[in-house]
Amino acid sequence: MAAGGFCKLPNGTVVVALNLPRPLAAGTGSVRVLVHAHNRARALTRLRNLGLRAVYLRGNGQPPTPDEVTAVLHHPDGLIWRTAPGVDALASELWHPIRTLMRRPTAPTP
């Protein structure tokens, strides 16, 4: 089960934040994923459609911060990630589009 939370925006949409284990193709550790959607169920469905099948949100223990909400609202896809804080993250790490996390690593060229 992932730690996370959500916040409802004035226009009725929600921002969901989840701390998830990093997919095997991308390395080890955990990541903080932010999703902007019409409701919580649709936000989790967006993640499940990307292959993160066992994603559930129970409770609201770690809701997104105002800075995280601003970051996801300004991204055209409304789905971003970065290394989870407190693990091995740099304080100045930028947010990445979700496609960079789900991308399979390429073999080095000789």
PDB file of N, CA and C in Angstrom:
ATOM      1  N   MET A   1       0.842  -1.163   0.000  1.00  0.00           N
ATOM      2  CA  MET A   1       0.000   0.000   0.000  1.00  0.00           C
ATOM      3  C   MET A   1       0.895   1.236   0.000  1.00  0.00           C
ATOM      4  N   ALA A   2       0.535   2.217  -0.783  1.00  0.00           N
ATOM      5  CA  ALA A   2       1.325   3.424  -0.922  1.00  0.00           C
ATOM      6  C   ALA A   2       0.895   4.482   0.080  1.00  0.00           C
ATOM      7  N   ALA A   3       1.865   5.205   0.614  1.00  0.00           N
ATOM      8  CA  ALA A   3       1.548   6.343   1.475  1.00  0.00           C
ATOM      9  C   ALA A   3       1.220   7.520   0.576  1.00  0.00           C
ATOM     10  N   GLY A   4       0.282   8.317   0.981  1.00  0.00           N
ATOM     11  CA  GLY A   4      -0.061   9.461   0.161  1.00  0.00           C
ATOM     12  C   GLY A   4      -1.287  10.168   0.667  1.00  0.00           C
ATOM     13  N   GLY A   5      -1.824  11.017  -0.181  1.00  0.00           N
ATOM     14  CA  GLY A   5      -3.004  11.774   0.173  1.00  0.00           C
ATOM     15  C   GLY A   5      -3.492  12.550  -1.032  1.00  0.00           C
ATOM     16  N   PHE A   6      -4.475  13.402  -0.793  1.00  0.00           N
ATOM     17  CA  PHE A   6      -5.071  14.168  -1.872  1.00  0.00           C
ATOM     18  C   PHE A   6      -5.522  15.517  -1.338  1.00  0.00           C
ATOM     19  N   CYS A   7      -5.796  16.437  -2.240  1.00  0.00           N
ATOM     20  CA  CYS A   7      -6.445  17.687  -1.872  1.00  0.00           C
ATOM     21  C   CYS A   7      -7.408  18.052  -2.983  1.00  0.00           C
ATOM     22  N   LYS A   8      -8.553  18.580  -2.590  1.00  0.00           N
ATOM     23  CA  LYS A   8      -9.575  18.985  -3.542  1.00  0.00           C
ATOM     24  C   LYS A   8      -9.385  20.458  -3.848  1.00  0.00           C
ATOM     25  N   LEU A   9      -9.394  20.790  -5.117  1.00  0.00           N
ATOM     26  CA  LEU A   9      -9.194  22.163  -5.553  1.00  0.00           C
ATOM     27  C   LEU A   9     -10.541  22.886  -5.644  1.00  0.00           C
ATOM     28  N   PRO A  10     -10.529  24.220  -5.655  1.00  0.00           N
ATOM     29  CA  PRO A  10     -11.786  24.970  -5.717  1.00  0.00           C
ATOM     30  C   PRO A  10     -12.654  24.666  -6.945  1.00  0.00           C
ATOM     31  N   ASN A  11     -12.036  24.250  -8.048  1.00  0.00           N
ATOM     32  CA  ASN A  11     -12.818  23.959  -9.253  1.00  0.00           C
ATOM     33  C   ASN A  11     -13.392  22.535  -9.253  1.00  0.00           C
ATOM     34  N   GLY A  12     -13.194  21.778  -8.172  1.00  0.00           N
ATOM     35  CA  GLY A  12     -13.766  20.446  -8.047  1.00  0.00           C
ATOM     36  C   GLY A  12     -12.829  19.313  -8.411  1.00  0.00           C
ATOM     37  N   THR A  13     -11.698  19.602  -9.037  1.00  0.00           N
ATOM     38  CA  THR A  13     -10.736  18.559  -9.375  1.00  0.00           C
ATOM     39  C   THR A  13      -9.882  18.240  -8.153  1.00  0.00           C
ATOM     40  N   VAL A  14      -9.108  17.177  -8.236  1.00  0.00           N
ATOM     41  CA  VAL A  14      -8.254  16.782  -7.120  1.00  0.00           C
ATOM     42  C   VAL A  14      -6.815  16.597  -7.598  1.00  0.00           C
ATOM     43  N   VAL A  15      -5.896  16.722  -6.660  1.00  0.00           N
ATOM     44  CA  VAL A  15      -4.491  16.376  -6.876  1.00  0.00           C
ATOM     45  C   VAL A  15      -4.182  15.267  -5.884  1.00  0.00           C
ATOM     46  N   VAL A  16      -3.721  14.133  -6.408  1.00  0.00           N
ATOM     47  CA  VAL A  16      -3.384  12.978  -5.588  1.00  0.00           C
ATOM     48  C   VAL A  16      -1.866  12.836  -5.571  1.00  0.00           C
ATOM     49  N   ALA A  17      -1.302  12.639  -4.386  1.00  0.00           N
ATOM     50  CA  ALA A  17       0.137  12.430  -4.219  1.00  0.00           C
ATOM     51  C   ALA A  17       0.353  11.066  -3.590  1.00  0.00           C
ATOM     52  N   LEU A  18       1.246  10.264  -4.193  1.00  0.00           N
ATOM     53  CA  LEU A  18       1.540   8.925  -3.688  1.00  0.00           C
ATOM     54  C   LEU A  18       3.039   8.701  -3.638  1.00  0.00           C
ATOM     55  N   ASN A  19       3.506   8.030  -2.583  1.00  0.00           N
ATOM     56  CA  ASN A  19       4.887   7.560  -2.528  1.00  0.00           C
ATOM     57  C   ASN A  19       4.857   6.095  -2.946  1.00  0.00           C
ATOM     58  N   LEU A  20       5.517   5.787  -4.044  1.00  0.00           N
ATOM     59  CA  LEU A  20       5.502   4.438  -4.604  1.00  0.00           C
ATOM     60  C   LEU A  20       6.913   3.899  -4.728  1.00  0.00           C
ATOM     61  N   PRO A  21       7.068   2.570  -4.675  1.00  0.00           N
ATOM     62  CA  PRO A  21       8.384   2.008  -4.987  1.00  0.00           C
ATOM     63  C   PRO A  21       8.696   2.271  -6.456  1.00  0.00           C
ATOM     64  N   ARG A  22       9.943   2.547  -6.731  1.00  0.00           N
ATOM     65  CA  ARG A  22      10.358   2.824  -8.107  1.00  0.00           C
ATOM     66  C   ARG A  22      10.211   1.549  -8.933  1.00  0.00           C
ATOM     67  N   PRO A  23       9.643   1.651 -10.146  1.00  0.00           N
ATOM     68  CA  PRO A  23       9.537   0.458 -11.002  1.00  0.00           C
ATOM     69  C   PRO A  23      10.901  -0.169 -11.235  1.00  0.00           C
ATOM     70  N   LEU A  24      10.937  -1.490 -11.379  1.00  0.00           N
ATOM     71  CA  LEU A  24      12.198  -2.225 -11.521  1.00  0.00           C
ATOM     72  C   LEU A  24      13.043  -1.720 -12.678  1.00  0.00           C
ATOM     73  N   ALA A  25      12.410  -1.314 -13.763  1.00  0.00           N
ATOM     74  CA  ALA A  25      13.160  -0.855 -14.928  1.00  0.00           C
ATOM     75  C   ALA A  25      13.902   0.445 -14.646  1.00  0.00           C
ATOM     76  N   ALA A  26      13.451   1.210 -13.656  1.00  0.00           N
ATOM     77  CA  ALA A  26      14.036   2.520 -13.406  1.00  0.00           C
ATOM     78  C   ALA A  26      15.025   2.544 -12.248  1.00  0.00           C
ATOM     79  N   GLY A  27      15.194   1.466 -11.525  1.00  0.00           N
ATOM     80  CA  GLY A  27      16.150   1.445 -10.426  1.00  0.00           C
ATOM     81  C   GLY A  27      15.495   1.105  -9.108  1.00  0.00           C
ATOM     82  N   THR A  28      16.162   1.502  -8.005  1.00  0.00           N
ATOM     83  CA  THR A  28      15.647   1.191  -6.674  1.00  0.00           C
ATOM     84  C   THR A  28      15.256   2.471  -5.952  1.00  0.00           C
ATOM     85  N   GLY A  29      14.639   2.314  -4.789  1.00  0.00           N
ATOM     86  CA  GLY A  29      14.208   3.470  -4.015  1.00  0.00           C
ATOM     87  C   GLY A  29      12.718   3.707  -4.187  1.00  0.00           C
ATOM     88  N   SER A  30      12.277   4.910  -3.842  1.00  0.00           N
ATOM     89  CA  SER A  30      10.870   5.239  -4.009  1.00  0.00           C
ATOM     90  C   SER A  30      10.731   6.607  -4.661  1.00  0.00           C
ATOM     91  N   VAL A  31       9.561   6.837  -5.214  1.00  0.00           N
ATOM     92  CA  VAL A  31       9.283   8.086  -5.921  1.00  0.00           C
ATOM     93  C   VAL A  31       7.988   8.685  -5.389  1.00  0.00           C
ATOM     94  N   ARG A  32       7.858   9.977  -5.525  1.00  0.00           N
ATOM     95  CA  ARG A  32       6.630  10.710  -5.189  1.00  0.00           C
ATOM     96  C   ARG A  32       5.957  11.034  -6.510  1.00  0.00           C
ATOM     97  N   VAL A  33       4.749  10.539  -6.694  1.00  0.00           N
ATOM     98  CA  VAL A  33       3.998  10.722  -7.932  1.00  0.00           C
ATOM     99  C   VAL A  33       2.818  11.633  -7.650  1.00  0.00           C
ATOM    100  N   LEU A  34       2.609  12.617  -8.526  1.00  0.00           N
ATOM    101  CA  LEU A  34       1.477  13.529  -8.415  1.00  0.00           C
ATOM    102  C   LEU A  34       0.591  13.384  -9.636  1.00  0.00           C
ATOM    103  N   VAL A  35      -0.725  13.320  -9.403  1.00  0.00           N
ATOM    104  CA  VAL A  35      -1.688  13.162 -10.482  1.00  0.00           C
ATOM    105  C   VAL A  35      -2.792  14.197 -10.305  1.00  0.00           C
ATOM    106  N   HIS A  36      -3.121  14.901 -11.388  1.00  0.00           N
ATOM    107  CA  HIS A  36      -4.234  15.841 -11.401  1.00  0.00           C
ATOM    108  C   HIS A  36      -5.355  15.192 -12.199  1.00  0.00           C
ATOM    109  N   ALA A  37      -6.554  15.094 -11.607  1.00  0.00           N
ATOM    110  CA  ALA A  37      -7.675  14.438 -12.284  1.00  0.00           C
ATOM    111  C   ALA A  37      -8.994  14.998 -11.754  1.00  0.00           C
ATOM    112  N   HIS A  38     -10.100  14.540 -12.354  1.00  0.00           N
ATOM    113  CA  HIS A  38     -11.430  15.005 -11.948  1.00  0.00           C
ATOM    114  C   HIS A  38     -11.834  14.491 -10.573  1.00  0.00           C
ATOM    115  N   ASN A  39     -11.372  13.280 -10.223  1.00  0.00           N
ATOM    116  CA  ASN A  39     -11.658  12.724  -8.899  1.00  0.00           C
ATOM    117  C   ASN A  39     -10.563  11.717  -8.538  1.00  0.00           C
ATOM    118  N   ARG A  40     -10.601  11.231  -7.289  1.00  0.00           N
ATOM    119  CA  ARG A  40      -9.550  10.316  -6.826  1.00  0.00           C
ATOM    120  C   ARG A  40      -9.535   9.018  -7.610  1.00  0.00           C
ATOM    121  N   ALA A  41     -10.696   8.483  -7.905  1.00  0.00           N
ATOM    122  CA  ALA A  41     -10.757   7.224  -8.647  1.00  0.00           C
ATOM    123  C   ALA A  41     -10.130   7.367 -10.027  1.00  0.00           C
ATOM    124  N   ARG A  42     -10.393   8.456 -10.690  1.00  0.00           N
ATOM    125  CA  ARG A  42      -9.824   8.663 -12.022  1.00  0.00           C
ATOM    126  C   ARG A  42      -8.314   8.864 -11.958  1.00  0.00           C
ATOM    127  N   ALA A  43      -7.818   9.491 -10.893  1.00  0.00           N
ATOM    128  CA  ALA A  43      -6.377   9.666 -10.726  1.00  0.00           C
ATOM    129  C   ALA A  43      -5.687   8.315 -10.576  1.00  0.00           C
ATOM    130  N   LEU A  44      -6.273   7.441  -9.761  1.00  0.00           N
ATOM    131  CA  LEU A  44      -5.685   6.114  -9.586  1.00  0.00           C
ATOM    132  C   LEU A  44      -5.801   5.285 -10.854  1.00  0.00           C
ATOM    133  N   THR A  45      -6.872   5.464 -11.607  1.00  0.00           N
ATOM    134  CA  THR A  45      -7.023   4.761 -12.880  1.00  0.00           C
ATOM    135  C   THR A  45      -5.947   5.187 -13.867  1.00  0.00           C
ATOM    136  N   ARG A  46      -5.599   6.469 -13.877  1.00  0.00           N
ATOM    137  CA  ARG A  46      -4.528   6.934 -14.766  1.00  0.00           C
ATOM    138  C   ARG A  46      -3.218   6.215 -14.462  1.00  0.00           C
ATOM    139  N   LEU A  47      -2.912   6.008 -13.182  1.00  0.00           N
ATOM    140  CA  LEU A  47      -1.695   5.296 -12.809  1.00  0.00           C
ATOM    141  C   LEU A  47      -1.788   3.815 -13.161  1.00  0.00           C
ATOM    142  N   ARG A  48      -2.930   3.215 -12.943  1.00  0.00           N
ATOM    143  CA  ARG A  48      -3.096   1.797 -13.272  1.00  0.00           C
ATOM    144  C   ARG A  48      -2.986   1.562 -14.760  1.00  0.00           C
ATOM    145  N   ASN A  49      -3.444   2.495 -15.567  1.00  0.00           N
ATOM    146  CA  ASN A  49      -3.323   2.363 -17.018  1.00  0.00           C
ATOM    147  C   ASN A  49      -1.879   2.429 -17.489  1.00  0.00           C
ATOM    148  N   LEU A  50      -1.005   2.974 -16.673  1.00  0.00           N
ATOM    149  CA  LEU A  50       0.426   3.027 -16.998  1.00  0.00           C
ATOM    150  C   LEU A  50       1.167   1.758 -16.583  1.00  0.00           C
ATOM    151  N   GLY A  51       0.467   0.839 -15.924  1.00  0.00           N
ATOM    152  CA  GLY A  51       1.095  -0.406 -15.523  1.00  0.00           C
ATOM    153  C   GLY A  51       1.320  -0.526 -14.026  1.00  0.00           C
ATOM    154  N   LEU A  52       0.978   0.486 -13.270  1.00  0.00           N
ATOM    155  CA  LEU A  52       1.122   0.441 -11.816  1.00  0.00           C
ATOM    156  C   LEU A  52      -0.182  -0.118 -11.241  1.00  0.00           C
ATOM    157  N   ARG A  53      -0.350  -1.427 -11.338  1.00  0.00           N
ATOM    158  CA  ARG A  53      -1.630  -2.068 -11.046  1.00  0.00           C
ATOM    159  C   ARG A  53      -2.028  -2.051  -9.578  1.00  0.00           C
ATOM    160  N   ALA A  54      -1.106  -2.161  -8.668  1.00  0.00           N
ATOM    161  CA  ALA A  54      -1.434  -2.289  -7.253  1.00  0.00           C
ATOM    162  C   ALA A  54      -1.366  -0.947  -6.529  1.00  0.00           C
ATOM    163  N   VAL A  55      -1.967   0.082  -7.099  1.00  0.00           N
ATOM    164  CA  VAL A  55      -1.933   1.414  -6.512  1.00  0.00           C
ATOM    165  C   VAL A  55      -3.277   1.689  -5.843  1.00  0.00           C
ATOM    166  N   TYR A  56      -3.226   1.933  -4.527  1.00  0.00           N
ATOM    167  CA  TYR A  56      -4.424   2.250  -3.758  1.00  0.00           C
ATOM    168  C   TYR A  56      -4.130   3.448  -2.870  1.00  0.00           C
ATOM    169  N   LEU A  57      -5.151   4.213  -2.578  1.00  0.00           N
ATOM    170  CA  LEU A  57      -5.011   5.352  -1.681  1.00  0.00           C
ATOM    171  C   LEU A  57      -5.956   5.139  -0.512  1.00  0.00           C
ATOM    172  N   ARG A  58      -5.387   4.919   0.650  1.00  0.00           N
ATOM    173  CA  ARG A  58      -6.191   4.730   1.852  1.00  0.00           C
ATOM    174  C   ARG A  58      -5.819   5.839   2.833  1.00  0.00           C
ATOM    175  N   GLY A  59      -6.748   6.714   3.077  1.00  0.00           N
ATOM    176  CA  GLY A  59      -6.502   7.800   4.011  1.00  0.00           C
ATOM    177  C   GLY A  59      -5.899   9.015   3.332  1.00  0.00           C
ATOM    178  N   ASN A  60      -5.519   9.965   4.166  1.00  0.00           N
ATOM    179  CA  ASN A  60      -4.973  11.221   3.658  1.00  0.00           C
ATOM    180  C   ASN A  60      -3.793  11.642   4.534  1.00  0.00           C
ATOM    181  N   GLY A  61      -2.870  10.690   4.753  1.00  0.00           N
ATOM    182  CA  GLY A  61      -1.748  10.914   5.654  1.00  0.00           C
ATOM    183  C   GLY A  61      -0.691  11.865   5.141  1.00  0.00           C
ATOM    184  N   GLN A  62      -0.445  11.869   3.837  1.00  0.00           N
ATOM    185  CA  GLN A  62       0.586  12.726   3.252  1.00  0.00           C
ATOM    186  C   GLN A  62       0.030  13.451   2.036  1.00  0.00           C
ATOM    187  N   PRO A  63      -0.845  14.436   2.246  1.00  0.00           N
ATOM    188  CA  PRO A  63      -1.416  15.159   1.107  1.00  0.00           C
ATOM    189  C   PRO A  63      -0.349  15.985   0.391  1.00  0.00           C
ATOM    190  N   PRO A  64      -0.614  16.378  -0.834  1.00  0.00           N
ATOM    191  CA  PRO A  64       0.369  17.189  -1.568  1.00  0.00           C
ATOM    192  C   PRO A  64       0.525  18.569  -0.940  1.00  0.00           C
ATOM    193  N   THR A  65       1.749  19.059  -0.982  1.00  0.00           N
ATOM    194  CA  THR A  65       2.028  20.395  -0.470  1.00  0.00           C
ATOM    195  C   THR A  65       1.569  21.426  -1.507  1.00  0.00           C
ATOM    196  N   PRO A  66       1.434  22.685  -1.119  1.00  0.00           N
ATOM    197  CA  PRO A  66       1.061  23.713  -2.109  1.00  0.00           C
ATOM    198  C   PRO A  66       2.042  23.790  -3.280  1.00  0.00           C
ATOM    199  N   ASP A  67       3.336  23.592  -3.022  1.00  0.00           N
ATOM    200  CA  ASP A  67       4.314  23.608  -4.112  1.00  0.00           C
ATOM    201  C   ASP A  67       4.098  22.444  -5.071  1.00  0.00           C
ATOM    202  N   GLU A  68       3.740  21.276  -4.539  1.00  0.00           N
ATOM    203  CA  GLU A  68       3.475  20.117  -5.385  1.00  0.00           C
ATOM    204  C   GLU A  68       2.223  20.339  -6.226  1.00  0.00           C
ATOM    205  N   VAL A  69       1.211  20.930  -5.636  1.00  0.00           N
ATOM    206  CA  VAL A  69      -0.019  21.218  -6.380  1.00  0.00           C
ATOM    207  C   VAL A  69       0.277  22.163  -7.536  1.00  0.00           C
ATOM    208  N   THR A  70       1.060  23.195  -7.265  1.00  0.00           N
ATOM    209  CA  THR A  70       1.423  24.147  -8.316  1.00  0.00           C
ATOM    210  C   THR A  70       2.200  23.456  -9.430  1.00  0.00           C
ATOM    211  N   ALA A  71       3.115  22.580  -9.073  1.00  0.00           N
ATOM    212  CA  ALA A  71       3.922  21.880 -10.081  1.00  0.00           C
ATOM    213  C   ALA A  71       3.062  21.021 -10.999  1.00  0.00           C
ATOM    214  N   VAL A  72       2.138  20.253 -10.442  1.00  0.00           N
ATOM    215  CA  VAL A  72       1.328  19.362 -11.272  1.00  0.00           C
ATOM    216  C   VAL A  72       0.314  20.152 -12.098  1.00  0.00           C
ATOM    217  N   LEU A  73      -0.180  21.269 -11.586  1.00  0.00           N
ATOM    218  CA  LEU A  73      -1.133  22.071 -12.355  1.00  0.00           C
ATOM    219  C   LEU A  73      -0.474  22.749 -13.550  1.00  0.00           C
ATOM    220  N   HIS A  74       0.818  23.029 -13.441  1.00  0.00           N
ATOM    221  CA  HIS A  74       1.520  23.692 -14.540  1.00  0.00           C
ATOM    222  C   HIS A  74       2.113  22.722 -15.555  1.00  0.00           C
ATOM    223  N   HIS A  75       1.968  21.435 -15.325  1.00  0.00           N
ATOM    224  CA  HIS A  75       2.486  20.442 -16.272  1.00  0.00           C
ATOM    225  C   HIS A  75       1.361  20.051 -17.228  1.00  0.00           C
ATOM    226  N   PRO A  76       1.633  20.008 -18.530  1.00  0.00           N
ATOM    227  CA  PRO A  76       0.558  19.721 -19.495  1.00  0.00           C
ATOM    228  C   PRO A  76      -0.089  18.345 -19.333  1.00  0.00           C
ATOM    229  N   ASP A  77       0.674  17.343 -18.873  1.00  0.00           N
ATOM    230  CA  ASP A  77       0.106  15.999 -18.709  1.00  0.00           C
ATOM    231  C   ASP A  77      -0.643  15.841 -17.393  1.00  0.00           C
ATOM    232  N   GLY A  78      -0.308  16.645 -16.394  1.00  0.00           N
ATOM    233  CA  GLY A  78      -0.924  16.519 -15.085  1.00  0.00           C
ATOM    234  C   GLY A  78      -0.506  15.263 -14.352  1.00  0.00           C
ATOM    235  N   LEU A  79       0.666  14.727 -14.698  1.00  0.00           N
ATOM    236  CA  LEU A  79       1.158  13.482 -14.098  1.00  0.00           C
ATOM    237  C   LEU A  79       2.680  13.563 -14.046  1.00  0.00           C
ATOM    238  N   ILE A  80       3.236  13.791 -12.842  1.00  0.00           N
ATOM    239  CA  ILE A  80       4.674  14.005 -12.706  1.00  0.00           C
ATOM    240  C   ILE A  80       5.217  13.205 -11.520  1.00  0.00           C
ATOM    241  N   TRP A  81       6.559  13.118 -11.432  1.00  0.00           N
ATOM    242  CA  TRP A  81       7.211  12.369 -10.352  1.00  0.00           C
ATOM    243  C   TRP A  81       8.577  12.968 -10.056  1.00  0.00           C
ATOM    244  N   ARG A  82       9.091  12.631  -8.878  1.00  0.00           N
ATOM    245  CA  ARG A  82      10.494  12.861  -8.508  1.00  0.00           C
ATOM    246  C   ARG A  82      10.818  11.931  -7.350  1.00  0.00           C
ATOM    247  N   THR A  83      12.085  11.819  -7.024  1.00  0.00           N
ATOM    248  CA  THR A  83      12.502  10.937  -5.934  1.00  0.00           C
ATOM    249  C   THR A  83      11.815  11.372  -4.648  1.00  0.00           C
ATOM    250  N   ALA A  84      11.330  10.399  -3.885  1.00  0.00           N
ATOM    251  CA  ALA A  84      10.606  10.705  -2.648  1.00  0.00           C
ATOM    252  C   ALA A  84      11.505  11.451  -1.680  1.00  0.00           C
ATOM    253  N   PRO A  85      10.988  12.475  -1.028  1.00  0.00           N
ATOM    254  CA  PRO A  85      11.816  13.230  -0.080  1.00  0.00           C
ATOM    255  C   PRO A  85      12.242  12.370   1.104  1.00  0.00           C
ATOM    256  N   GLY A  86      13.457  12.606   1.574  1.00  0.00           N
ATOM    257  CA  GLY A  86      13.958  11.894   2.733  1.00  0.00           C
ATOM    258  C   GLY A  86      14.616  10.573   2.410  1.00  0.00           C
ATOM    259  N   VAL A  87      14.583  10.126   1.171  1.00  0.00           N
ATOM    260  CA  VAL A  87      15.185   8.846   0.825  1.00  0.00           C
ATOM    261  C   VAL A  87      16.607   9.101   0.351  1.00  0.00           C
ATOM    262  N   ASP A  88      16.762   9.508  -0.871  1.00  0.00           N
ATOM    263  CA  ASP A  88      18.073   9.863  -1.405  1.00  0.00           C
ATOM    264  C   ASP A  88      17.918  11.054  -2.354  1.00  0.00           C
ATOM    265  N   ALA A  89      16.944  11.880  -2.031  1.00  0.00           N
ATOM    266  CA  ALA A  89      16.599  12.987  -2.920  1.00  0.00           C
ATOM    267  C   ALA A  89      17.448  14.218  -2.637  1.00  0.00           C
ATOM    268  N   LEU A  90      17.721  14.932  -3.685  1.00  0.00           N
ATOM    269  CA  LEU A  90      18.329  16.237  -3.548  1.00  0.00           C
ATOM    270  C   LEU A  90      17.202  17.245  -3.359  1.00  0.00           C
ATOM    271  N   ALA A  91      17.434  18.257  -2.577  1.00  0.00           N
ATOM    272  CA  ALA A  91      16.380  19.232  -2.302  1.00  0.00           C
ATOM    273  C   ALA A  91      15.993  20.007  -3.556  1.00  0.00           C
ATOM    274  N   SER A  92      16.873  20.069  -4.530  1.00  0.00           N
ATOM    275  CA  SER A  92      16.602  20.865  -5.718  1.00  0.00           C
ATOM    276  C   SER A  92      16.222  20.018  -6.934  1.00  0.00           C
ATOM    277  N   GLU A  93      15.860  18.765  -6.725  1.00  0.00           N
ATOM    278  CA  GLU A  93      15.494  17.925  -7.869  1.00  0.00           C
ATOM    279  C   GLU A  93      14.212  18.444  -8.504  1.00  0.00           C
ATOM    280  N   LEU A  94      14.213  18.519  -9.823  1.00  0.00           N
ATOM    281  CA  LEU A  94      13.042  18.990 -10.551  1.00  0.00           C
ATOM    282  C   LEU A  94      12.053  17.855 -10.763  1.00  0.00           C
ATOM    283  N   TRP A  95      10.819  18.211 -11.073  1.00  0.00           N
ATOM    284  CA  TRP A  95       9.793  17.219 -11.391  1.00  0.00           C
ATOM    285  C   TRP A  95      10.004  16.710 -12.804  1.00  0.00           C
ATOM    286  N   HIS A  96       9.693  15.438 -13.012  1.00  0.00           N
ATOM    287  CA  HIS A  96       9.869  14.791 -14.312  1.00  0.00           C
ATOM    288  C   HIS A  96       8.513  14.315 -14.831  1.00  0.00           C
ATOM    289  N   PRO A  97       8.333  14.299 -16.159  1.00  0.00           N
ATOM    290  CA  PRO A  97       7.107  13.699 -16.700  1.00  0.00           C
ATOM    291  C   PRO A  97       7.098  12.199 -16.417  1.00  0.00           C
ATOM    292  N   ILE A  98       5.927  11.618 -16.275  1.00  0.00           N
ATOM    293  CA  ILE A  98       5.818  10.205 -15.902  1.00  0.00           C
ATOM    294  C   ILE A  98       6.429   9.290 -16.955  1.00  0.00           C
ATOM    295  N   ARG A  99       6.451   9.703 -18.205  1.00  0.00           N
ATOM    296  CA  ARG A  99       6.997   8.831 -19.253  1.00  0.00           C
ATOM    297  C   ARG A  99       8.486   8.550 -19.055  1.00  0.00           C
ATOM    298  N   THR A 100       9.209   9.447 -18.368  1.00  0.00           N
ATOM    299  CA  THR A 100      10.633   9.176 -18.106  1.00  0.00           C
ATOM    300  C   THR A 100      10.816   8.105 -17.046  1.00  0.00           C
ATOM    301  N   LEU A 101       9.860   7.956 -16.151  1.00  0.00           N
ATOM    302  CA  LEU A 101       9.930   6.914 -15.132  1.00  0.00           C
ATOM    303  C   LEU A 101       9.586   5.556 -15.713  1.00  0.00           C
ATOM    304  N   MET A 102       8.626   5.523 -16.613  1.00  0.00           N
ATOM    305  CA  MET A 102       8.140   4.268 -17.161  1.00  0.00           C
ATOM    306  C   MET A 102       8.980   3.774 -18.337  1.00  0.00           C
ATOM    307  N   ARG A 103       9.864   4.629 -18.840  1.00  0.00           N
ATOM    308  CA  ARG A 103      10.706   4.264 -19.981  1.00  0.00           C
ATOM    309  C   ARG A 103      11.675   3.161 -19.590  1.00  0.00           C
ATOM    310  N   ARG A 104      11.855   2.198 -20.463  1.00  0.00           N
ATOM    311  CA  ARG A 104      12.806   1.112 -20.214  1.00  0.00           C
ATOM    312  C   ARG A 104      14.213   1.629 -20.474  1.00  0.00           C
ATOM    313  N   PRO A 105      15.169   1.222 -19.644  1.00  0.00           N
ATOM    314  CA  PRO A 105      16.540   1.698 -19.851  1.00  0.00           C
ATOM    315  C   PRO A 105      17.104   1.159 -21.163  1.00  0.00           C
ATOM    316  N   THR A 106      17.859   1.987 -21.831  1.00  0.00           N
ATOM    317  CA  THR A 106      18.468   1.565 -23.084  1.00  0.00           C
ATOM    318  C   THR A 106      19.851   0.989 -22.813  1.00  0.00           C
ATOM    319  N   ALA A 107      20.260   0.089 -23.678  1.00  0.00           N
ATOM    320  CA  ALA A 107      21.581  -0.520 -23.542  1.00  0.00           C
ATOM    321  C   ALA A 107      22.641   0.503 -23.973  1.00  0.00           C
ATOM    322  N   PRO A 108      23.764   0.564 -23.270  1.00  0.00           N
ATOM    323  CA  PRO A 108      24.819   1.508 -23.667  1.00  0.00           C
ATOM    324  C   PRO A 108      25.386   1.140 -25.028  1.00  0.00           C
ATOM    325  N   THR A 109      25.685   2.151 -25.802  1.00  0.00           N
ATOM    326  CA  THR A 109      26.260   1.903 -27.120  1.00  0.00           C
ATOM    327  C   THR A 109      27.766   1.758 -27.010  1.00  0.00           C
ATOM    328  N   PRO A 110      28.346   0.810 -27.724  1.00  0.00           N
ATOM    329  CA  PRO A 110      29.802   0.607 -27.631  1.00  0.00           C
ATOM    330  C   PRO A 110      30.588   1.692 -28.304  1.00  0.00           C
TER     331      PRO A 110
END
